Amino acid sequence: MNLLNRQHSVLPGFGLSFGVTLFWLTLIVLLPFAALLFKTTDMGWTAFVDTVTAERVVASLKLSFGASAIAALVNIVMGFLLAWVLVRYPFPGKKLIDALVDLPFALPTAVAGIALTTLYAPNGWFGQYLAPLGIKVAFAPLGIVVALIFISLPFVVRTVQPVLEDLEKELEEAATCLGANRWQIFRRVIFPAAVPALITGGAMAFARATGEFGSVIFIAGNIPLVSEIAPLIIISKLDQYDYLGATAVAVVMLGLSFVILFAINAIQWWASRRHGAKR
């Protein structure tokens, strides 16, 4: 009887599988982070605080996380719309547009940065028309946001798209039969089902954007206290052989990212539980 009730598994038992998983996670993720934290103990608390509270470091951290948050929010909205169009509407060139969504994944980030700079520089294809209006994209914080939107868009689209594909259209038809209008159907049927995926995609987009370097340095201009991102501060300190200073900034970025992602995951868990309870 016990043999009949035992679930068949292709992989080894839980003990071995969990041990291998834990070992691999420790080797690839936890050990590098532990080494990073341990390295900062060589500089002392006072030197650590002085390094991470320097004006340029604080300004770069604000810019990196602020621009990443803005890019993630923009992509949550536009990524949802793009995923909705790809799922719900047939049109010529649909497969091409669907493939173009993944272009930021395959395109080297340096190439993306050069392309965006070519477009939005004051003498660029788009920038020459924006400059007379007083809109400066390249070599300004706005350019950083544009670059981060570009490289993080696929995370939202590819996370939301399967959810919209699996959404039962019968629920929308039932809501229509009950007298609900389009806005009510979206607000009470479609959007609640997509919220967990939107949060997940937004978190992935935010995490990707905070560490972006290649596409940003070309369009940012790297002006201290204006358009200098935190990863560039780390690279600059490494070029100056200030390994402890670079490690200190990296630890702060790690801590802030962990706290923010933990909060996002808590919100995602709450949204999933709330949606599950409603169903």
Short mmCIF file of C-alpha atoms in Angstrom, two decimals, residues 156-278:
data_model
loop_
_atom_site.label_atom_id
_atom_site.label_comp_id
_atom_site.label_asym_id
_atom_site.label_seq_id
_atom_site.Cartn_x
_atom_site.Cartn_y
_atom_site.Cartn_z
CA VAL A 156 7.68 42.51 -17.48
CA VAL A 157 6.34 41.44 -20.86
CA ARG A 158 7.56 37.85 -20.59
CA THR A 159 6.26 37.54 -17.04
CA VAL A 160 2.78 38.90 -17.72
CA GLN A 161 2.25 37.34 -21.16
CA PRO A 162 1.73 33.72 -19.98
CA VAL A 163 -0.73 34.88 -17.32
CA LEU A 164 -2.85 36.71 -19.87
CA GLU A 165 -2.71 33.71 -22.21
CA ASP A 166 -3.98 31.39 -19.45
CA LEU A 167 -6.69 33.79 -18.31
CA GLU A 168 -10.07 32.18 -18.94
CA LYS A 169 -12.14 34.27 -21.33
CA GLU A 170 -15.25 32.64 -19.90
CA LEU A 171 -14.81 34.80 -16.81
CA GLU A 172 -14.96 37.94 -18.93
CA GLU A 173 -17.99 36.62 -20.81
CA ALA A 174 -19.72 35.83 -17.53
CA ALA A 175 -18.98 39.32 -16.24
CA THR A 176 -20.41 40.78 -19.45
CA CYS A 177 -23.57 38.72 -19.06
CA LEU A 178 -23.92 40.08 -15.52
CA GLY A 179 -23.89 43.62 -16.87
CA ALA A 180 -20.27 44.63 -16.20
CA ASN A 181 -18.74 47.20 -18.52
CA ARG A 182 -15.20 47.05 -19.93
CA TRP A 183 -13.64 49.00 -17.08
CA GLN A 184 -15.30 46.83 -14.45
CA ILE A 185 -14.16 43.67 -16.24
CA PHE A 186 -10.60 44.95 -16.34
CA ARG A 187 -10.62 46.15 -12.74
CA ARG A 188 -12.28 43.12 -11.15
CA VAL A 189 -11.37 40.21 -13.46
CA ILE A 190 -8.27 40.86 -15.53
CA PHE A 191 -6.15 43.14 -13.37
CA PRO A 192 -6.37 41.11 -10.11
CA ALA A 193 -5.18 38.01 -11.98
CA ALA A 194 -2.25 39.91 -13.49
CA VAL A 195 -1.13 41.72 -10.33
CA PRO A 196 1.21 38.97 -9.00
CA ALA A 197 2.88 38.66 -12.41
CA LEU A 198 3.17 42.44 -12.72
CA ILE A 199 4.85 42.64 -9.33
CA THR A 200 7.21 39.81 -10.24
CA GLY A 201 8.09 41.37 -13.58
CA GLY A 202 8.53 44.79 -11.99
CA ALA A 203 10.84 43.32 -9.33
CA MET A 204 12.93 41.57 -11.97
CA ALA A 205 13.09 44.74 -14.05
CA PHE A 206 14.13 46.76 -11.01
CA ALA A 207 16.81 44.25 -10.03
CA ARG A 208 18.17 44.21 -13.59
CA ALA A 209 18.22 47.98 -13.80
CA THR A 210 20.04 48.65 -10.51
CA GLY A 211 23.13 46.80 -11.68
CA GLU A 212 23.12 47.97 -15.29
CA PHE A 213 26.38 49.51 -16.46
CA GLY A 214 27.14 49.01 -20.14
CA SER A 215 24.15 50.76 -21.69
CA VAL A 216 24.11 53.59 -19.14
CA ILE A 217 27.68 54.90 -19.21
CA PHE A 218 27.40 55.98 -22.84
CA ILE A 219 24.17 57.94 -22.55
CA ALA A 220 24.61 59.20 -18.97
CA GLY A 221 27.59 61.47 -19.52
CA ASN A 222 28.91 60.36 -16.10
CA ILE A 223 28.83 63.84 -14.59
CA PRO A 224 29.56 63.72 -10.83
CA LEU A 225 26.53 64.53 -8.66
CA VAL A 226 24.36 64.70 -11.80
CA SER A 227 24.47 61.56 -13.95
CA GLU A 228 26.96 59.29 -12.21
CA ILE A 229 25.54 55.86 -11.30
CA ALA A 230 26.66 53.67 -8.41
CA PRO A 231 28.21 50.89 -10.54
CA LEU A 232 30.43 53.54 -12.14
CA ILE A 233 31.55 54.65 -8.66
CA ILE A 234 32.56 51.06 -7.94
CA ILE A 235 34.49 50.80 -11.23
CA SER A 236 36.21 54.14 -10.56
CA LYS A 237 37.34 53.02 -7.12
CA LEU A 238 38.67 49.78 -8.57
CA ASP A 239 40.62 51.75 -11.20
CA GLN A 240 42.12 53.75 -8.33
CA TYR A 241 43.02 50.52 -6.49
CA ASP A 242 40.61 51.46 -3.72
CA TYR A 243 39.33 47.91 -3.34
CA LEU A 244 37.92 48.45 0.14
CA GLY A 245 36.01 51.55 -0.96
CA ALA A 246 34.56 49.68 -3.94
CA THR A 247 33.57 46.83 -1.65
CA ALA A 248 31.86 49.22 0.76
CA VAL A 249 29.71 50.74 -2.00
CA ALA A 250 28.91 47.28 -3.31
CA VAL A 251 27.78 46.16 0.16
CA VAL A 252 25.43 49.14 0.44
CA MET A 253 23.96 48.37 -2.99
CA LEU A 254 23.55 44.75 -1.95
CA GLY A 255 21.81 45.68 1.29
CA LEU A 256 19.45 48.18 -0.34
CA SER A 257 18.60 45.74 -3.13
CA PHE A 258 17.89 42.98 -0.64
CA VAL A 259 15.59 45.15 1.46
CA ILE A 260 13.69 46.44 -1.56
CA LEU A 261 13.31 43.01 -3.14
CA PHE A 262 12.21 41.54 0.18
CA ALA A 263 9.50 44.20 0.42
CA ILE A 264 8.43 43.53 -3.18
CA ASN A 265 8.24 39.79 -2.52
CA ALA A 266 6.14 40.44 0.58
CA ILE A 267 3.74 42.53 -1.50
CA GLN A 268 3.66 39.82 -4.15
CA TRP A 269 2.85 37.17 -1.54
CA TRP A 270 0.07 39.35 -0.15
CA ALA A 271 -1.36 39.99 -3.63
CA SER A 272 -1.25 36.29 -4.55
CA ARG A 273 -2.91 35.29 -1.29
CA ARG A 274 -5.59 37.95 -1.65
CA HIS A 275 -6.33 36.96 -5.24
CA GLY A 276 -6.44 33.28 -4.27
CA ALA A 277 -8.86 34.02 -1.42
CA LYS A 278 -11.16 35.95 -3.76
#
